mmCIF file of C-alpha atoms in Angstrom:
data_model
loop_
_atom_site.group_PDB
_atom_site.id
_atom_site.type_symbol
_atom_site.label_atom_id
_atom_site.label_comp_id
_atom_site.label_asym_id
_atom_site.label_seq_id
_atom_site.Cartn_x
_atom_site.Cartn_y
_atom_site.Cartn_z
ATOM 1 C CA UNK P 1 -86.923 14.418 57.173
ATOM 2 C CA UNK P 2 -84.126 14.437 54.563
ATOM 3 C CA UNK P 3 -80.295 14.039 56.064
ATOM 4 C CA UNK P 4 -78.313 17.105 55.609
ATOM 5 C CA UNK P 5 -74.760 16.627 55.171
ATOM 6 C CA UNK P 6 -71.642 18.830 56.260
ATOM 7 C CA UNK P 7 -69.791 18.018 53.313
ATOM 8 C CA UNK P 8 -72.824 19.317 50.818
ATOM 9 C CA UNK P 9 -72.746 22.403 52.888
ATOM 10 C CA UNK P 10 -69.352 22.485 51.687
ATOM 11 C CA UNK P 11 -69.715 22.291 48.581
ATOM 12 C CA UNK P 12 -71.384 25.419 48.631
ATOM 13 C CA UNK P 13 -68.597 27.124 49.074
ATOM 14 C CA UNK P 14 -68.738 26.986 52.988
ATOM 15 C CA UNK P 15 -65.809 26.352 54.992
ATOM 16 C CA UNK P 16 -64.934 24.818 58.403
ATOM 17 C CA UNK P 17 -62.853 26.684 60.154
ATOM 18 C CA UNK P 18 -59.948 25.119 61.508
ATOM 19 C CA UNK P 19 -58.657 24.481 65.308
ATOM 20 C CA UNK P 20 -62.426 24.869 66.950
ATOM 21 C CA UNK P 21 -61.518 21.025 67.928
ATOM 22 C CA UNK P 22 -58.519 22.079 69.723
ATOM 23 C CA UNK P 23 -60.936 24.519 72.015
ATOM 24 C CA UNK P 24 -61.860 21.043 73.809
ATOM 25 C CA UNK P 25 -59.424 19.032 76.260
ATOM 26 C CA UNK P 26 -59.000 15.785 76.571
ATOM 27 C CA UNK P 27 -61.298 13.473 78.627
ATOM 28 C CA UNK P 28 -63.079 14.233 81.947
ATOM 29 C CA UNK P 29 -63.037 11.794 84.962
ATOM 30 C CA UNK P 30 -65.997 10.386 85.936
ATOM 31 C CA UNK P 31 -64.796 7.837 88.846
ATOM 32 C CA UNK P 32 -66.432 7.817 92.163
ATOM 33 C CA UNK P 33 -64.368 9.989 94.138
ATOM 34 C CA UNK P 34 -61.589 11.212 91.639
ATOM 35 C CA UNK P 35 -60.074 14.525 91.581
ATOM 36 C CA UNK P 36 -58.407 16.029 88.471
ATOM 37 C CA UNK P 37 -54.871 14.883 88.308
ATOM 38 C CA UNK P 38 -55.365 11.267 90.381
ATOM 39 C CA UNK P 39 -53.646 8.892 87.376
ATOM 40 C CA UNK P 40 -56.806 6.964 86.990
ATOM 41 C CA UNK P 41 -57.316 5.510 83.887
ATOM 42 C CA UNK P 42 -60.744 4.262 85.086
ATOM 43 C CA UNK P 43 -64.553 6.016 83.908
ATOM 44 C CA UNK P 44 -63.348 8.314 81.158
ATOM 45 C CA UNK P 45 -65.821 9.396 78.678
ATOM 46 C CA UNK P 46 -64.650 10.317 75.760
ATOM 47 C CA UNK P 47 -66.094 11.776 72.628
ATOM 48 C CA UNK P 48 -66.046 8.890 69.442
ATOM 49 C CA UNK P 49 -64.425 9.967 66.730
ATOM 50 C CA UNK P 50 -66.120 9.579 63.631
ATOM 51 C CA UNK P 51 -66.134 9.512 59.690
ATOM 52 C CA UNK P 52 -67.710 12.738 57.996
ATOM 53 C CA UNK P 53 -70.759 14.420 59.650
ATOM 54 C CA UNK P 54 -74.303 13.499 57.928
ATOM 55 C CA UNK P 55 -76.314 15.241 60.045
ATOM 56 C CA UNK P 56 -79.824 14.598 60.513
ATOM 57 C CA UNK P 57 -82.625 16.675 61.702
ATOM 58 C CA UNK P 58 -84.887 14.790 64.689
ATOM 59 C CA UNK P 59 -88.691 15.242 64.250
ATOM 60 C CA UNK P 60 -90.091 14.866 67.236
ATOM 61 C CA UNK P 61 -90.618 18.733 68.040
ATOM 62 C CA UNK P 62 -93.105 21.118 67.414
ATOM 63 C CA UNK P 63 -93.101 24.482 65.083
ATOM 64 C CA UNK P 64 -92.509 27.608 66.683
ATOM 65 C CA UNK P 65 -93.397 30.680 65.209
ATOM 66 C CA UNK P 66 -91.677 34.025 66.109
ATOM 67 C CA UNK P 67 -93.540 36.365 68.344
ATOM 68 C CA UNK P 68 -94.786 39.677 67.097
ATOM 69 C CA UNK P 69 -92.542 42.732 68.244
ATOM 70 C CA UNK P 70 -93.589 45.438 70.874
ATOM 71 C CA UNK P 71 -96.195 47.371 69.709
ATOM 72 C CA UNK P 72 -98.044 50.055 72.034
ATOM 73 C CA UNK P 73 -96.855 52.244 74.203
ATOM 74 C CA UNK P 74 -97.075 52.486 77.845
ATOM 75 C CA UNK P 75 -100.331 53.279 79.682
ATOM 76 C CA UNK P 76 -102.091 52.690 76.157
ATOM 77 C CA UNK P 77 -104.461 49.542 75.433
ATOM 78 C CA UNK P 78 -102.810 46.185 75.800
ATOM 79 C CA UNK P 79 -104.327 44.479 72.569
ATOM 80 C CA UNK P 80 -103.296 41.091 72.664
ATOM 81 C CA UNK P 81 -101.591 40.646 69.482
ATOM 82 C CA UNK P 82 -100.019 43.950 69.376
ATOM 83 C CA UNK P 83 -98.564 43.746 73.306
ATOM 84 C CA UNK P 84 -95.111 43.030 74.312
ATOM 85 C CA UNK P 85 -92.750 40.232 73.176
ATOM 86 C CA UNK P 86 -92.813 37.511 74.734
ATOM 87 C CA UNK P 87 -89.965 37.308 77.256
ATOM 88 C CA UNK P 88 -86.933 35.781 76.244
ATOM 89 C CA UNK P 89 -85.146 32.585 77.468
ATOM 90 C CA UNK P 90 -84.165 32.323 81.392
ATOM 91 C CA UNK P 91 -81.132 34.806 81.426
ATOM 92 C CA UNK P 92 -80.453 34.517 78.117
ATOM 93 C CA UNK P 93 -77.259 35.836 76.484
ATOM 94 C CA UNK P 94 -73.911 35.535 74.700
ATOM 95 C CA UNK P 95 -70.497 34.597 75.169
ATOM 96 C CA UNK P 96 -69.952 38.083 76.910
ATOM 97 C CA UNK P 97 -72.626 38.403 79.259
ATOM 98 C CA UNK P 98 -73.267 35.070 80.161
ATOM 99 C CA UNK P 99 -76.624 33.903 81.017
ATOM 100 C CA UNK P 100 -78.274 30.476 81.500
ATOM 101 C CA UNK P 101 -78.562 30.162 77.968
ATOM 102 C CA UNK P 102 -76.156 31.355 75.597
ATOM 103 C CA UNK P 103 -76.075 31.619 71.708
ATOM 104 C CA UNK P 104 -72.798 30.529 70.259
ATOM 105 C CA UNK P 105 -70.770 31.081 67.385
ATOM 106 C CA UNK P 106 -67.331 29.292 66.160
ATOM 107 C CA UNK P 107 -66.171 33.322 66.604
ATOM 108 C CA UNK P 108 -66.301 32.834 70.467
ATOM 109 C CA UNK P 109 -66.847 28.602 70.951
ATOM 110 C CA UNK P 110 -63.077 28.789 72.682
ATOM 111 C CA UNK P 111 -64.466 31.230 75.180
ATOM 112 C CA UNK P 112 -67.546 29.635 76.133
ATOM 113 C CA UNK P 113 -65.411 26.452 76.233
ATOM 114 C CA UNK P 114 -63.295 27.912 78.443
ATOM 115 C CA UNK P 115 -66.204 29.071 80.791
ATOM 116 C CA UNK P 116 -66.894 25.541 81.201
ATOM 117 C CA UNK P 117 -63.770 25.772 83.967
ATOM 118 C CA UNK P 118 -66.266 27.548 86.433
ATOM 119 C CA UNK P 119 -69.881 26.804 85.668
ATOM 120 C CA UNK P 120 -70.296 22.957 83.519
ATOM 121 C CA UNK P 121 -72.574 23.454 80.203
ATOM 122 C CA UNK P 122 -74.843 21.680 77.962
ATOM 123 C CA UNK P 123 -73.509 22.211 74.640
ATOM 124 C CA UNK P 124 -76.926 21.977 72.477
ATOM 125 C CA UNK P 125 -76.391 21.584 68.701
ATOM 126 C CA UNK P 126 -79.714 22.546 66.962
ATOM 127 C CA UNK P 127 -80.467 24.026 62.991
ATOM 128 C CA UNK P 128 -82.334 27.074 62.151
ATOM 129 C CA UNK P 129 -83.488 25.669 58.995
ATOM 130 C CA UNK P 130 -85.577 23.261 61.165
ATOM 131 C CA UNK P 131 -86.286 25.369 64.099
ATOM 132 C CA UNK P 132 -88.250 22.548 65.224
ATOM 133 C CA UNK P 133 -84.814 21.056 66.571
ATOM 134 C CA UNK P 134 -84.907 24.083 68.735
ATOM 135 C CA UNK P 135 -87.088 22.250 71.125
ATOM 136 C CA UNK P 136 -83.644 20.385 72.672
ATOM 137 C CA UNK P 137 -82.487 23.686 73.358
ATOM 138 C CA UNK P 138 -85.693 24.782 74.940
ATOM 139 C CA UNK P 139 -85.803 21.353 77.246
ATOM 140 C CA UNK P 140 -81.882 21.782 77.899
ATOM 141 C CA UNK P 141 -82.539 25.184 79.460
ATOM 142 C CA UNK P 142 -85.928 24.064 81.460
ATOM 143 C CA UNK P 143 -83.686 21.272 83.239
ATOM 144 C CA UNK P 144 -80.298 23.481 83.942
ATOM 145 C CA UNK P 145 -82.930 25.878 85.254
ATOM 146 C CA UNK P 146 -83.957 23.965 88.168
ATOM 147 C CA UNK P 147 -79.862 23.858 89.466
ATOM 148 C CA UNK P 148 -79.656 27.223 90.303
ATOM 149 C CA UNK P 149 -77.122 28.348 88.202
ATOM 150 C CA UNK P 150 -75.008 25.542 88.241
ATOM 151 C CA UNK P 151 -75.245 24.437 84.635
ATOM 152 C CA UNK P 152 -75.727 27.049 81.729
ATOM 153 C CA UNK P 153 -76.999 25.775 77.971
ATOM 154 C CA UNK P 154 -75.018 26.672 75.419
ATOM 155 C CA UNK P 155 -76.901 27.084 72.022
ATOM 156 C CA UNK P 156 -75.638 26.594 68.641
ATOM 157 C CA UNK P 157 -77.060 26.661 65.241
ATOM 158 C CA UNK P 158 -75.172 24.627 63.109
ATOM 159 C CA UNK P 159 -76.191 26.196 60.210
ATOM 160 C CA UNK P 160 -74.616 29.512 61.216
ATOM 161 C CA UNK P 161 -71.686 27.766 62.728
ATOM 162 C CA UNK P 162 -70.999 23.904 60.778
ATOM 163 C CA UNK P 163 -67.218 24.008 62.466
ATOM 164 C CA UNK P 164 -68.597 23.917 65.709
ATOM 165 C CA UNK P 165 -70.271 20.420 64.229
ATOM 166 C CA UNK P 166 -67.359 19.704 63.182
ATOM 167 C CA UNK P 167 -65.694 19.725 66.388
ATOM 168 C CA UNK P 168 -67.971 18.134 68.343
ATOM 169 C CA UNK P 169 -68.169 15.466 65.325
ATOM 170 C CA UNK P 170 -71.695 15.713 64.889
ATOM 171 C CA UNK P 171 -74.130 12.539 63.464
ATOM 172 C CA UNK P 172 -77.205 14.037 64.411
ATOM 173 C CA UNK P 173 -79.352 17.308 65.540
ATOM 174 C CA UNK P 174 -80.253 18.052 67.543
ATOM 175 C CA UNK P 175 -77.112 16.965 69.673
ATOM 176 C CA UNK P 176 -76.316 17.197 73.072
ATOM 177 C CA UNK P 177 -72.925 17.297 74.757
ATOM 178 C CA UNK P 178 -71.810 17.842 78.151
ATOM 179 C CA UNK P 179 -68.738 20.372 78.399
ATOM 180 C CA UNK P 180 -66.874 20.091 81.923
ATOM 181 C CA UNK P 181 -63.220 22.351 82.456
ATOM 182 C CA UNK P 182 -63.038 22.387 78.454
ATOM 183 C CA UNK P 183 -63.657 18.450 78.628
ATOM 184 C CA UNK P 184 -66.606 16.943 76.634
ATOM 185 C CA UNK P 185 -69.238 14.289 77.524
ATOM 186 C CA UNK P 186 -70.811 12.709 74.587
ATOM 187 C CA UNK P 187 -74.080 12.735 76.068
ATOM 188 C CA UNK P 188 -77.513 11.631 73.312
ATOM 189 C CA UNK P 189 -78.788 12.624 69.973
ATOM 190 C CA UNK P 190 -82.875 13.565 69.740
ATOM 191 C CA UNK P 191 -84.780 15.562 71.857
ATOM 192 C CA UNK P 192 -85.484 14.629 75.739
ATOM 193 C CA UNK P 193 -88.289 16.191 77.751
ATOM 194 C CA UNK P 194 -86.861 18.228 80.750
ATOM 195 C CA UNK P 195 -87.733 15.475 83.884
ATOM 196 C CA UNK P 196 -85.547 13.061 81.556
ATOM 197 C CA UNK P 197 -82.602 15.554 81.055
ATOM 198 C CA UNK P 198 -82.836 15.941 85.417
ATOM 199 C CA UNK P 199 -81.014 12.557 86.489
ATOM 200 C CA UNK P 200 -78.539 13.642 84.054
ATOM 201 C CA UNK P 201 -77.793 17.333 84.928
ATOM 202 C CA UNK P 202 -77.402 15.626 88.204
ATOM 203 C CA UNK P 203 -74.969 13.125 87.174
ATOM 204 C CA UNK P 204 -72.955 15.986 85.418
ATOM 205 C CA UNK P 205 -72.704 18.238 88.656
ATOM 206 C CA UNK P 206 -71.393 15.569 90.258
ATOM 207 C CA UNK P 207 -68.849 14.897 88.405
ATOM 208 C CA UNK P 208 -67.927 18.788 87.792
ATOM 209 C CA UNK P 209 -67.646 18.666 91.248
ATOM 210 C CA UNK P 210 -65.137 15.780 91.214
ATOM 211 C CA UNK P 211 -63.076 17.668 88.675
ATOM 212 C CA UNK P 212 -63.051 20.808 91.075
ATOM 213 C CA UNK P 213 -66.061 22.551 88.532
ATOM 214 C CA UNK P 214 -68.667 24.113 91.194
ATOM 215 C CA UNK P 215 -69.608 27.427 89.922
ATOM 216 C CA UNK P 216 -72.123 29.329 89.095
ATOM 217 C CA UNK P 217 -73.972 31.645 86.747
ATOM 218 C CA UNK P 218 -74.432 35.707 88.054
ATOM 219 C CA UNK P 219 -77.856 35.662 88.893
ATOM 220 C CA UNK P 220 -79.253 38.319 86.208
ATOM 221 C CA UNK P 221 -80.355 41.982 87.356
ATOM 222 C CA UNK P 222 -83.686 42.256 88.792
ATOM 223 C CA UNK P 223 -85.734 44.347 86.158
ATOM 224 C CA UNK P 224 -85.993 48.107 87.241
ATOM 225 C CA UNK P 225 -89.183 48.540 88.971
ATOM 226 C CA UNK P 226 -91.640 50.882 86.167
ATOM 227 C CA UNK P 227 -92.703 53.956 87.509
ATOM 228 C CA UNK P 228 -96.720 54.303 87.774
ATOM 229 C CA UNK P 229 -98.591 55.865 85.570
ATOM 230 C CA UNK P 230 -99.541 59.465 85.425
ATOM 231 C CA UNK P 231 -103.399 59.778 86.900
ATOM 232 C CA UNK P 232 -104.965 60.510 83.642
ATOM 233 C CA UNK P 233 -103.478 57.862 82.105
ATOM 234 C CA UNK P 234 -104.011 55.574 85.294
ATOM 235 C CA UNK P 235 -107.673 56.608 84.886
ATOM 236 C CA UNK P 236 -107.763 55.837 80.975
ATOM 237 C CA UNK P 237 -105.958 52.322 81.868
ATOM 238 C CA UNK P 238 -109.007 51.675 84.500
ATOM 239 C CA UNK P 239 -111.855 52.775 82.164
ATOM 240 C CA UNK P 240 -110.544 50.205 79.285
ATOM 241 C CA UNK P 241 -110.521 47.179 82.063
ATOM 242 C CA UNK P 242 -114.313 48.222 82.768
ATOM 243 C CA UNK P 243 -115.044 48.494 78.954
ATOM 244 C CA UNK P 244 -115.394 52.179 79.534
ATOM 245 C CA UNK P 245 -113.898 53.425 76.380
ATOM 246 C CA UNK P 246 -115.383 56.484 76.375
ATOM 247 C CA UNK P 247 -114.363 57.205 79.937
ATOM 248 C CA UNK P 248 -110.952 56.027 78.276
ATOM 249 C CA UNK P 249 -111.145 58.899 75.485
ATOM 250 C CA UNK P 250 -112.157 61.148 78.065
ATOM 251 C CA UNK P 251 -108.901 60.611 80.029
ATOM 252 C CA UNK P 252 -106.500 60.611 77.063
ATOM 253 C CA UNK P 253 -107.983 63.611 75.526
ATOM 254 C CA UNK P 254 -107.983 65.598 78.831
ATOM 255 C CA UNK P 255 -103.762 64.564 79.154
ATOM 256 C CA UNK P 256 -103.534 66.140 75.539
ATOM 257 C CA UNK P 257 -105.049 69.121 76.394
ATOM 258 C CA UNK P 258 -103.079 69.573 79.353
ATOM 259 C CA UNK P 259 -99.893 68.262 76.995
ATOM 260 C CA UNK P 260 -99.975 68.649 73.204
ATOM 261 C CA UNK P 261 -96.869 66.633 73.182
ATOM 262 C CA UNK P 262 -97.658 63.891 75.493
ATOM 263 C CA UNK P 263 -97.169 60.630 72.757
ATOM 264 C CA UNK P 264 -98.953 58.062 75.451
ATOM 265 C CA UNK P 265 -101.861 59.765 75.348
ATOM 266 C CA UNK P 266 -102.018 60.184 71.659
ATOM 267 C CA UNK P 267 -101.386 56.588 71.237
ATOM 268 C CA UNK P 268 -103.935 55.562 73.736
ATOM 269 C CA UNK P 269 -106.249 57.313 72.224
ATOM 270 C CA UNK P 270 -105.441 55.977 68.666
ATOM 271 C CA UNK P 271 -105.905 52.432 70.777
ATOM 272 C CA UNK P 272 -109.150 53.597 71.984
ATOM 273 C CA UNK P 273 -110.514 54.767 68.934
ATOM 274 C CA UNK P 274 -109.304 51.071 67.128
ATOM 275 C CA UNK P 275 -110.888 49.208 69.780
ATOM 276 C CA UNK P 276 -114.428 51.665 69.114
ATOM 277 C CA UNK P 277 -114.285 50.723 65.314
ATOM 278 C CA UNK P 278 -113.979 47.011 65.831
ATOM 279 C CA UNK P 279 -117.067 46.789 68.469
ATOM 280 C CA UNK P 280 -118.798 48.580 65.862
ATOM 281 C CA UNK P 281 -117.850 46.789 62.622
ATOM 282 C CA UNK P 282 -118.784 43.831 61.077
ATOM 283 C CA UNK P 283 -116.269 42.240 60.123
ATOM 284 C CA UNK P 284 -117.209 39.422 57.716
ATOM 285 C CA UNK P 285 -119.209 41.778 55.739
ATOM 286 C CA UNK P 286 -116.255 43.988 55.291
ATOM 287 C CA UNK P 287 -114.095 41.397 54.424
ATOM 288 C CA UNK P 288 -116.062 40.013 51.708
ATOM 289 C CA UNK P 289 -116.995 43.453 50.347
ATOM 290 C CA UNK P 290 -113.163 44.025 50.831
ATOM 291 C CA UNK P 291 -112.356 40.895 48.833
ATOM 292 C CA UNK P 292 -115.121 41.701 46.093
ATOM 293 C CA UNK P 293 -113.655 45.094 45.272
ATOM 294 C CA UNK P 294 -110.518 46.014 46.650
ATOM 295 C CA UNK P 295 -111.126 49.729 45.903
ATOM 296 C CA UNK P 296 -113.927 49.659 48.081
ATOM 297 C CA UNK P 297 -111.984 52.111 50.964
ATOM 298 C CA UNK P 298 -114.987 51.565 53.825
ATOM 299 C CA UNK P 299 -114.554 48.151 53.419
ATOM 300 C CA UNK P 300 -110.371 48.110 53.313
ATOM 301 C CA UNK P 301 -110.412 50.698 56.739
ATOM 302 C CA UNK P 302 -112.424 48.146 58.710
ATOM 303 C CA UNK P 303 -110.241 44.990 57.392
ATOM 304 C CA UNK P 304 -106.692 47.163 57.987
ATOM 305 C CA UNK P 305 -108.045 47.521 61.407
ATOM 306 C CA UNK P 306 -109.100 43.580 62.157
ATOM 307 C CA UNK P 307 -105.582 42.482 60.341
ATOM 308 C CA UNK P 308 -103.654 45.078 62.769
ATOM 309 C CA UNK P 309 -105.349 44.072 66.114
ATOM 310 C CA UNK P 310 -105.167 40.054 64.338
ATOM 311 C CA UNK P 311 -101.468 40.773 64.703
ATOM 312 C CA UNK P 312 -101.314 40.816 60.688
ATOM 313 C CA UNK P 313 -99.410 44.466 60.548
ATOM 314 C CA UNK P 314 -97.810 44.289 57.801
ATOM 315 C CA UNK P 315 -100.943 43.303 55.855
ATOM 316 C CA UNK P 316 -102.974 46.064 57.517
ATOM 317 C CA UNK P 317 -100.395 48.931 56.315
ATOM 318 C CA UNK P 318 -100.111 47.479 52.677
ATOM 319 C CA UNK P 319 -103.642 47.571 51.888
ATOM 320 C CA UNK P 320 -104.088 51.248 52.629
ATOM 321 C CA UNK P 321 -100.401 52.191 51.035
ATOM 322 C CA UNK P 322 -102.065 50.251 48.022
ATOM 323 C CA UNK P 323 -105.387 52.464 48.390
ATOM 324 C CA UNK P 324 -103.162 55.614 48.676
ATOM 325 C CA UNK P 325 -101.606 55.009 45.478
ATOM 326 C CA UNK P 326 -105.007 54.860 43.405
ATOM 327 C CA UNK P 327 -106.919 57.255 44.905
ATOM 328 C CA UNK P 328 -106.880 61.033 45.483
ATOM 329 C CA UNK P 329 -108.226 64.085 46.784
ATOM 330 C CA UNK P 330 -110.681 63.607 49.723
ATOM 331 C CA UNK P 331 -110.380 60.243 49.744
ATOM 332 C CA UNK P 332 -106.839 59.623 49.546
ATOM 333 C CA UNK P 333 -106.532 61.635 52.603
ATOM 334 C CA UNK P 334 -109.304 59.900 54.520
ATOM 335 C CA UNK P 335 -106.878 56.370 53.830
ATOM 336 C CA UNK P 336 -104.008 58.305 54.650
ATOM 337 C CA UNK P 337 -105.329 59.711 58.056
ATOM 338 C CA UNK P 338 -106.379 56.224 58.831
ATOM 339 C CA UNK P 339 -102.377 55.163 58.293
ATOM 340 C CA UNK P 340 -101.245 57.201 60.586
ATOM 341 C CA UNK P 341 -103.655 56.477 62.904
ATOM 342 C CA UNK P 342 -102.291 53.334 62.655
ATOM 343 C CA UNK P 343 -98.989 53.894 62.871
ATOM 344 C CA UNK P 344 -99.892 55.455 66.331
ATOM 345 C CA UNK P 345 -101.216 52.260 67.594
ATOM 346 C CA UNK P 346 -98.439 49.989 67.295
ATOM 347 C CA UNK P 347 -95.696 52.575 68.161
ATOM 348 C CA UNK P 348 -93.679 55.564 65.782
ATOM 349 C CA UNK P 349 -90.688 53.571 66.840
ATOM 350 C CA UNK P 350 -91.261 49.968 65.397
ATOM 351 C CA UNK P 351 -89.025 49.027 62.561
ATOM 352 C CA UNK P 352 -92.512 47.849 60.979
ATOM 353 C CA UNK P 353 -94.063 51.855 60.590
ATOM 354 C CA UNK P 354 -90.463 52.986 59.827
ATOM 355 C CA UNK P 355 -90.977 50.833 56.329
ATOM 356 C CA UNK P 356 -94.599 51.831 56.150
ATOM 357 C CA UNK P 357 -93.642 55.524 56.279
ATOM 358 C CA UNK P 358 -91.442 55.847 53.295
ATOM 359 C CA UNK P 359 -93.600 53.665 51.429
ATOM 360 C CA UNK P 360 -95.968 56.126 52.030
ATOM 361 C CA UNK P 361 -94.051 59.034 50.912
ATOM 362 C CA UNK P 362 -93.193 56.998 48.007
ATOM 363 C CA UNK P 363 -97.007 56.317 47.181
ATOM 364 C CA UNK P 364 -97.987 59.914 48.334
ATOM 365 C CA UNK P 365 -95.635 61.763 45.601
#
């Protein structure tokens, strides 16, 4: 992979903001047995200073690709692509709330330097225009993880924040840098697999605890317990883990007529009625009719519906915006009626169906 330099970055018209160097101290003591403030010349580490930053992107991670964001509500069908995020990092969080891993900025890099006087940090320099050098970050947290709170990660994109490079007077990225009472510890370029980065996480709480460093992260909130589900929707829930869909329908249908205005039943039973047309479709038929004449609406309902449970939203909300632009009358309503249905499934308030609404009105008049 191509070097990326600091200086061509700045030539762009990007600047490094001045003084983030100052945010770090001088060097830490790493002597058997030394306290802060013995004299002893002996063990410092000390970071090298060198000429201008070329900074070069490891390859030795893998791709990630961001995770699709909440779709249906609660108590409706959990369809794999459409269910909730992913959860995030261990504890993740910022400068202000602390965490086990933090993302940084040069805006607060003094701060979270200065946190480094109660709990020691990895300071993990990564890129998002290679998110692949993510994957230092992500074995940096998996080995600070297994310390109880004794170590946090900090995270920083160097693209976002080239001072912070700067300061730390980056070669390569990924980087890694141990951070101890504001004092760094050059520590390896490159990516290391958690059980490597242990030893060394070791070696760094020892020698926080030398230099009178030994505490640790606020162990994050326990998530508030979710209340259970209302019986019909309890019964719905069961009847889809049978495969009783209609049993499922039943349910949802008998909440709405007890509440008009209950919106997990209506989008359970949007679910229900998506999972009903896939069991009964066929879908490389439709798809190749689909792709043979994009007019053809039967065809574009039953691919909107395989792209939206595929994960492929977007696409399946385009397609029949498209068909509601060059149709009309009975059949522009049957596409549109479809949409919404749609829209129920992955949730009114997804930023996705927000954008798919007013292109809607925009296609509708």
């Amino acid at each position: 992979m191509q070097s990326i330099s600091l200086s061509q970055r700045d030539s762009h018209g990007r600047s490094h903001p001045r003084g983030l160097g100052r945010a770090l101290a001088g060097p830490v003591r790493t002597g058997a047995g030394r306290g802060p403030g013995n004299g002893s010349r002996g063990g410092r580490v000390r970071l090298v200073a060198r000429s201008p930053a070329a900074v070069r992107v490891s390859e030795n991670a893998l791709m990630s690709n961001p995770p699709i964001s909440p779709g249906a509500l609660r108590g409706a069908v959990d369809l794999s692509s459409l269910g909730k995020t992913p959860p995030p990092s261990p504890a993740r969080g910022n400068a202000g709330t602390g965490g086990l891993r933090v993302d940084g900025t040069e805006a607060d890099f003094q701060q979270l330097v200065l946190g480094t006087r109660e709990v020691p940090a990895l300071f993990v320099l990564w890129s998002a225009a290679h998110p692949e050098s993510e994957k230092a970050v992500e074995q940096a947290v998996a080995a600070a993880s297994t310390v109880e709170g004794r170590m946090r990660v900090v995270a920083i994109d160097v693209d976002a924040s080239p001072g912070v490079a700067a300061a730390f007077q980056a070669q390569q990225i990924p980087m890694t840098v141990g951070v101890i009472a504001g004092q760094p510890v050059p520590l390896f370029a490159g990516v290391q697999a958690a059980p490597q980065l242990a030893p060394l996480v070791q070696e760094l709480l020892t020698v926080a605890a030398q230099n009178g460093v030994t505490g640790t992260i606020p162990a994050a909130p326990a998530p508030a317990e979710e209340p259970p589900l209302a019986p019909l929707h309890q019964q719905a829930y069961d009847a889809i883990e049978a495969g009783d869909l209609a049993g499922a329908r039943s349910a949802y249908q008998q909440a709405l007529s007890e509440n008009p205005a209950d919106a997990d039943a209506s989008a359970g039973l949007a679910q229900v009625g998506l999972l009903e047309r896939l069991g009964e479709a066929d879908l490389a038929a439709a798809r190749a009719a689909a792709a043979a004449d994009p007019a053809d609406i039967g065809a574009a309902l039953v691919v909107a519906d395989a792209d939206l449970a595929g994960g492929h939203v977007e696409d399946a909300f385009s397609r029949l915006i498209d068909l509601v632009r060059v149709t009309s009358d009975e059949e522009r309503d049957r596409v549109r009626t479809r949409l919404l249905e749609l829209f129920e499934v992955v949730g009114a308030h997804d930023p996705r169906v927000t954008r798919a609404r007013r292109a809607l009105m925009a296609a509708l008049f």
